[in-house]
PDB file of C-alpha atoms in Angstrom:
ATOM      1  CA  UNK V   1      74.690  15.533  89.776  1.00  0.00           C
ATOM      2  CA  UNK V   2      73.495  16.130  86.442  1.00  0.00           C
ATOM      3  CA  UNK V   3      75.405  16.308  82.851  1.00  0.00           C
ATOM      4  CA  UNK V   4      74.881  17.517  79.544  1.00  0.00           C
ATOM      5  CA  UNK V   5      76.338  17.270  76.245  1.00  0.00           C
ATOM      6  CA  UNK V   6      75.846  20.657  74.696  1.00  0.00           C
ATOM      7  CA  UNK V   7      76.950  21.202  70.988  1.00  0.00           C
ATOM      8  CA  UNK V   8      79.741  23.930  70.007  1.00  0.00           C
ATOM      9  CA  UNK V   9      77.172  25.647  67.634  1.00  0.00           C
ATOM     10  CA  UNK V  10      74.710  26.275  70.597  1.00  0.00           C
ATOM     11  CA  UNK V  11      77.781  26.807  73.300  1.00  0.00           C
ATOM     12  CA  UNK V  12      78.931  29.407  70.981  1.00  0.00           C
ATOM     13  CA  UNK V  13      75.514  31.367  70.886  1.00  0.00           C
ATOM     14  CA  UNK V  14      74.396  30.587  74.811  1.00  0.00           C
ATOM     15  CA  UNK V  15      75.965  31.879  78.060  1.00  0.00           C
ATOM     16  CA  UNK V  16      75.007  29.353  80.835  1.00  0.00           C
ATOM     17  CA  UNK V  17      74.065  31.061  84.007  1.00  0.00           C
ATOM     18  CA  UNK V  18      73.706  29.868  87.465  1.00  0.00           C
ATOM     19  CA  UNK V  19      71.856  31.058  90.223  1.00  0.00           C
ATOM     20  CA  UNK V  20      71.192  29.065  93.173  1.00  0.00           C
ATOM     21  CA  UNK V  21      70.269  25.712  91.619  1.00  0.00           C
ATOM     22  CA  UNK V  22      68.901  26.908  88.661  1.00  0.00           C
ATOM     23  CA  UNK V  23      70.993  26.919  85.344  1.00  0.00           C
ATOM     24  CA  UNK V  24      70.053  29.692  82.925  1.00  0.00           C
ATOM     25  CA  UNK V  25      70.915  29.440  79.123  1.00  0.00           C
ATOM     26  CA  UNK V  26      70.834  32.995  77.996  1.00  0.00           C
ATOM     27  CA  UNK V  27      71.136  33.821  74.134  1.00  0.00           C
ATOM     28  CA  UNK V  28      74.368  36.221  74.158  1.00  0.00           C
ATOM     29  CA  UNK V  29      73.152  38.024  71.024  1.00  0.00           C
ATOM     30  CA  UNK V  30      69.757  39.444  72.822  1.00  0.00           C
ATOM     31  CA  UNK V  31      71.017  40.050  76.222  1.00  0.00           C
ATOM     32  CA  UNK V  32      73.821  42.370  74.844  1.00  0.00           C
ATOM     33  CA  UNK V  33      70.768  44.312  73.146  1.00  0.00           C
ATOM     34  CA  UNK V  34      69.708  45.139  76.619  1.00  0.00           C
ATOM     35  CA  UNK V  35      72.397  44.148  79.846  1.00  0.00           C
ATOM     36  CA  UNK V  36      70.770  46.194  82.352  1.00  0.00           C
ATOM     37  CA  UNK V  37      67.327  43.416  81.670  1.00  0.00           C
ATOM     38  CA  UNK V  38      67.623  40.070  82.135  1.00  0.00           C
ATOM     39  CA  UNK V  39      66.514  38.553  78.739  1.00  0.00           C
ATOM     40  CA  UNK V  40      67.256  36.316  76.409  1.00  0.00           C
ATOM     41  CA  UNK V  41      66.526  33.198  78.435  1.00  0.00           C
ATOM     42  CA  UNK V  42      66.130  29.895  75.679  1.00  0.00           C
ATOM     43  CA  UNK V  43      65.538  27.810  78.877  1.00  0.00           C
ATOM     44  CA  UNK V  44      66.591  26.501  82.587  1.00  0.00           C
ATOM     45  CA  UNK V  45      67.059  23.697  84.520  1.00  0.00           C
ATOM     46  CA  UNK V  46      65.371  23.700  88.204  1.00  0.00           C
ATOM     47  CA  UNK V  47      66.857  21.403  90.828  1.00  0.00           C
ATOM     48  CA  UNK V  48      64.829  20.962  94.003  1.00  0.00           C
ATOM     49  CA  UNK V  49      65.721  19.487  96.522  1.00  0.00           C
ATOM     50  CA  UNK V  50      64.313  16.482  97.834  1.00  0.00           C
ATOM     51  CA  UNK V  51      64.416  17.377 101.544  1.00  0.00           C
ATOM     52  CA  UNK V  52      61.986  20.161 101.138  1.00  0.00           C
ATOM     53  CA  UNK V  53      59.908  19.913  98.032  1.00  0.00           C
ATOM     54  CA  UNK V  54      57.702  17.080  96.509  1.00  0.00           C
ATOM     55  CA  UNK V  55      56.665  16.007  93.172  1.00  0.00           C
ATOM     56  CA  UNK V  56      53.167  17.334  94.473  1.00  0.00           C
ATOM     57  CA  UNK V  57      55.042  20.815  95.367  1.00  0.00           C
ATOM     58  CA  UNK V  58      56.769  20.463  91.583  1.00  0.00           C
ATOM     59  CA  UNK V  59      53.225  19.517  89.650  1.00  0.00           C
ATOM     60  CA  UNK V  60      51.861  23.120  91.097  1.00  0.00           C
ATOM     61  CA  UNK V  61      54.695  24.686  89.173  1.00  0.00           C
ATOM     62  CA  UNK V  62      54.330  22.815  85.949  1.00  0.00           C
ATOM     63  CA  UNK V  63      50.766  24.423  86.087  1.00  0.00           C
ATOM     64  CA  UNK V  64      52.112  28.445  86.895  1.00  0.00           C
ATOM     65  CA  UNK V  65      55.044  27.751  84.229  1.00  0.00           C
ATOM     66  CA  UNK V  66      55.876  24.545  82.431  1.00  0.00           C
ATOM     67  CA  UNK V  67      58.036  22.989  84.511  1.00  0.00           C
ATOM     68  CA  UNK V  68      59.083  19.594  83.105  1.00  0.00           C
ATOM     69  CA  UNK V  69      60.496  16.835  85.706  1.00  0.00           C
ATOM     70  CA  UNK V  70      63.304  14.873  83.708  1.00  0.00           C
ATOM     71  CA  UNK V  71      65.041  12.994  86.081  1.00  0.00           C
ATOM     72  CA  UNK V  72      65.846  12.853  89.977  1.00  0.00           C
ATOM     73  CA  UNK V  73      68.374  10.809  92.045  1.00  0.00           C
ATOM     74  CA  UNK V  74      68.174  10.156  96.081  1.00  0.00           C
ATOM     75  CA  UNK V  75      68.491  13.874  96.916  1.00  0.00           C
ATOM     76  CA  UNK V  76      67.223  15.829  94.085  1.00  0.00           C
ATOM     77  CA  UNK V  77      64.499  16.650  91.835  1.00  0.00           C
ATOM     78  CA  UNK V  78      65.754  17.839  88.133  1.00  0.00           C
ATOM     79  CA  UNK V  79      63.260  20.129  85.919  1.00  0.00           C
ATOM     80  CA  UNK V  80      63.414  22.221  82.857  1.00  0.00           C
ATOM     81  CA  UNK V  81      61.402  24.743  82.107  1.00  0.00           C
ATOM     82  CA  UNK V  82      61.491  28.013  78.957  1.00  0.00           C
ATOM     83  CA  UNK V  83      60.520  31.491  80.124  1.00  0.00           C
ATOM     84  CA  UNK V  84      56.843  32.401  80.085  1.00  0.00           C
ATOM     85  CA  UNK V  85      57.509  36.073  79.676  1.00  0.00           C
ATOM     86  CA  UNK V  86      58.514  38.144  76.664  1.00  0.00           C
ATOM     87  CA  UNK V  87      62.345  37.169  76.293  1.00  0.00           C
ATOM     88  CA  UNK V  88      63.280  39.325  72.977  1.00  0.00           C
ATOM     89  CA  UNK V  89      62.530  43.433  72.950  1.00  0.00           C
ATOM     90  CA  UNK V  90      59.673  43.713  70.383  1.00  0.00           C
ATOM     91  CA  UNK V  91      62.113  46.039  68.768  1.00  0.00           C
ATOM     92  CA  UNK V  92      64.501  43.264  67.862  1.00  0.00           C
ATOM     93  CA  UNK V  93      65.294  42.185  63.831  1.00  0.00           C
ATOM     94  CA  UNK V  94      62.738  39.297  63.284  1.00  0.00           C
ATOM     95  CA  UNK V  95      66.227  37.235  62.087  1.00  0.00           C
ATOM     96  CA  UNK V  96      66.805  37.772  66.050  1.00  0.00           C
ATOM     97  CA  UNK V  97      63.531  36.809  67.182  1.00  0.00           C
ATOM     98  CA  UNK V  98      63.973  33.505  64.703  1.00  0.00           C
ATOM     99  CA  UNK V  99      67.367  32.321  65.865  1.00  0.00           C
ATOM    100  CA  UNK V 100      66.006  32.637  69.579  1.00  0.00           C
ATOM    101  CA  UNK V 101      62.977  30.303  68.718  1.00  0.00           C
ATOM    102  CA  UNK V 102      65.770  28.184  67.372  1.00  0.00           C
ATOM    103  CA  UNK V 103      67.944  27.833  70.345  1.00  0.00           C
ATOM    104  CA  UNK V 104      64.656  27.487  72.042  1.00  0.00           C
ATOM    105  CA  UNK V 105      64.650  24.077  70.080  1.00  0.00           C
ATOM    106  CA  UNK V 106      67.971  23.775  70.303  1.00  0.00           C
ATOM    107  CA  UNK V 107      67.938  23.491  73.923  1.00  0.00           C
ATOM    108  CA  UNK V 108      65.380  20.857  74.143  1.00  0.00           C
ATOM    109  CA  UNK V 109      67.709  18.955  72.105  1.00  0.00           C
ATOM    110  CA  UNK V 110      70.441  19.184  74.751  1.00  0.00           C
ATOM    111  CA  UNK V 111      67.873  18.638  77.346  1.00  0.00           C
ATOM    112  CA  UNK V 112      67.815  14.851  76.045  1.00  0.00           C
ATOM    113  CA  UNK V 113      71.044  14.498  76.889  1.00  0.00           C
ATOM    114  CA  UNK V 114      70.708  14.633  80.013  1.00  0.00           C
ATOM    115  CA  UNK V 115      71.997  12.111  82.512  1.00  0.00           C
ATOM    116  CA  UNK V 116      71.684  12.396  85.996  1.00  0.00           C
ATOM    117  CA  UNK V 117      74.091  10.860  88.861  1.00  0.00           C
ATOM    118  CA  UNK V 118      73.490   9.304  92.153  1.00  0.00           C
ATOM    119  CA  UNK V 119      74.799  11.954  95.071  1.00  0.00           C
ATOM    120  CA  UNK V 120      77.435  10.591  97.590  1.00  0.00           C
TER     121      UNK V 120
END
């Protein structure tokens, strides 16, 4: 299992998303510019497991997108990774497109919080 310690200030901003095993944190603010798109995505956490994927199958995808390994346990693999495609409509206010770079930073803040537990 895997924890994080995620500030009020950020919580407030960020919806957390999941999706199979991947946890999205979507800025609230530029996903209600546009609900029918998914945007807005500050970052994710990817967890593989260890059954069918290698850290040679993971290195492949740190190539196509960034994926970051941070931790892994007996069953699982644990990444992070920001989108690589536009994530804020060009039309946004720049004070928009600033506060999502933020909580891009932001989030790898919380990402070092991390801690990751053994599976029973």
């Amino acid at each position: 299992s895997l924890s994080l310690q995620i500030p009020q200030d950020f919580a407030r901003e960020v919806q957390i998303k999941a999706e199979g095993k991947v946890l999205y944190f979507i800025y609230k603010e530029v996903q209600a510019l546009k609900p029918e798109i998914p945007l807005g995505v500050v970052g994710r956490v990817e967890i593989y497991d260890k059954a069918t994927n290698t850290k040679e199958d993971l290195e492949q995808l740190t190539d196509m997108y960034g994926l970051r390994i941070i931790g892994e346990n007996s069953k699982y693999y644990f990444g992070v990774a920001h989108a690589t495609d536009v994530q804020v409509p060009p039309d946004a206010s720049e004070l928009l497109k600033t506060r999502f770079r933020e909580l891009e930073a932001e989030f790898d803040e919380v990402i070092k919080s991390v801690r990751i537990a053994e599976v029973r």
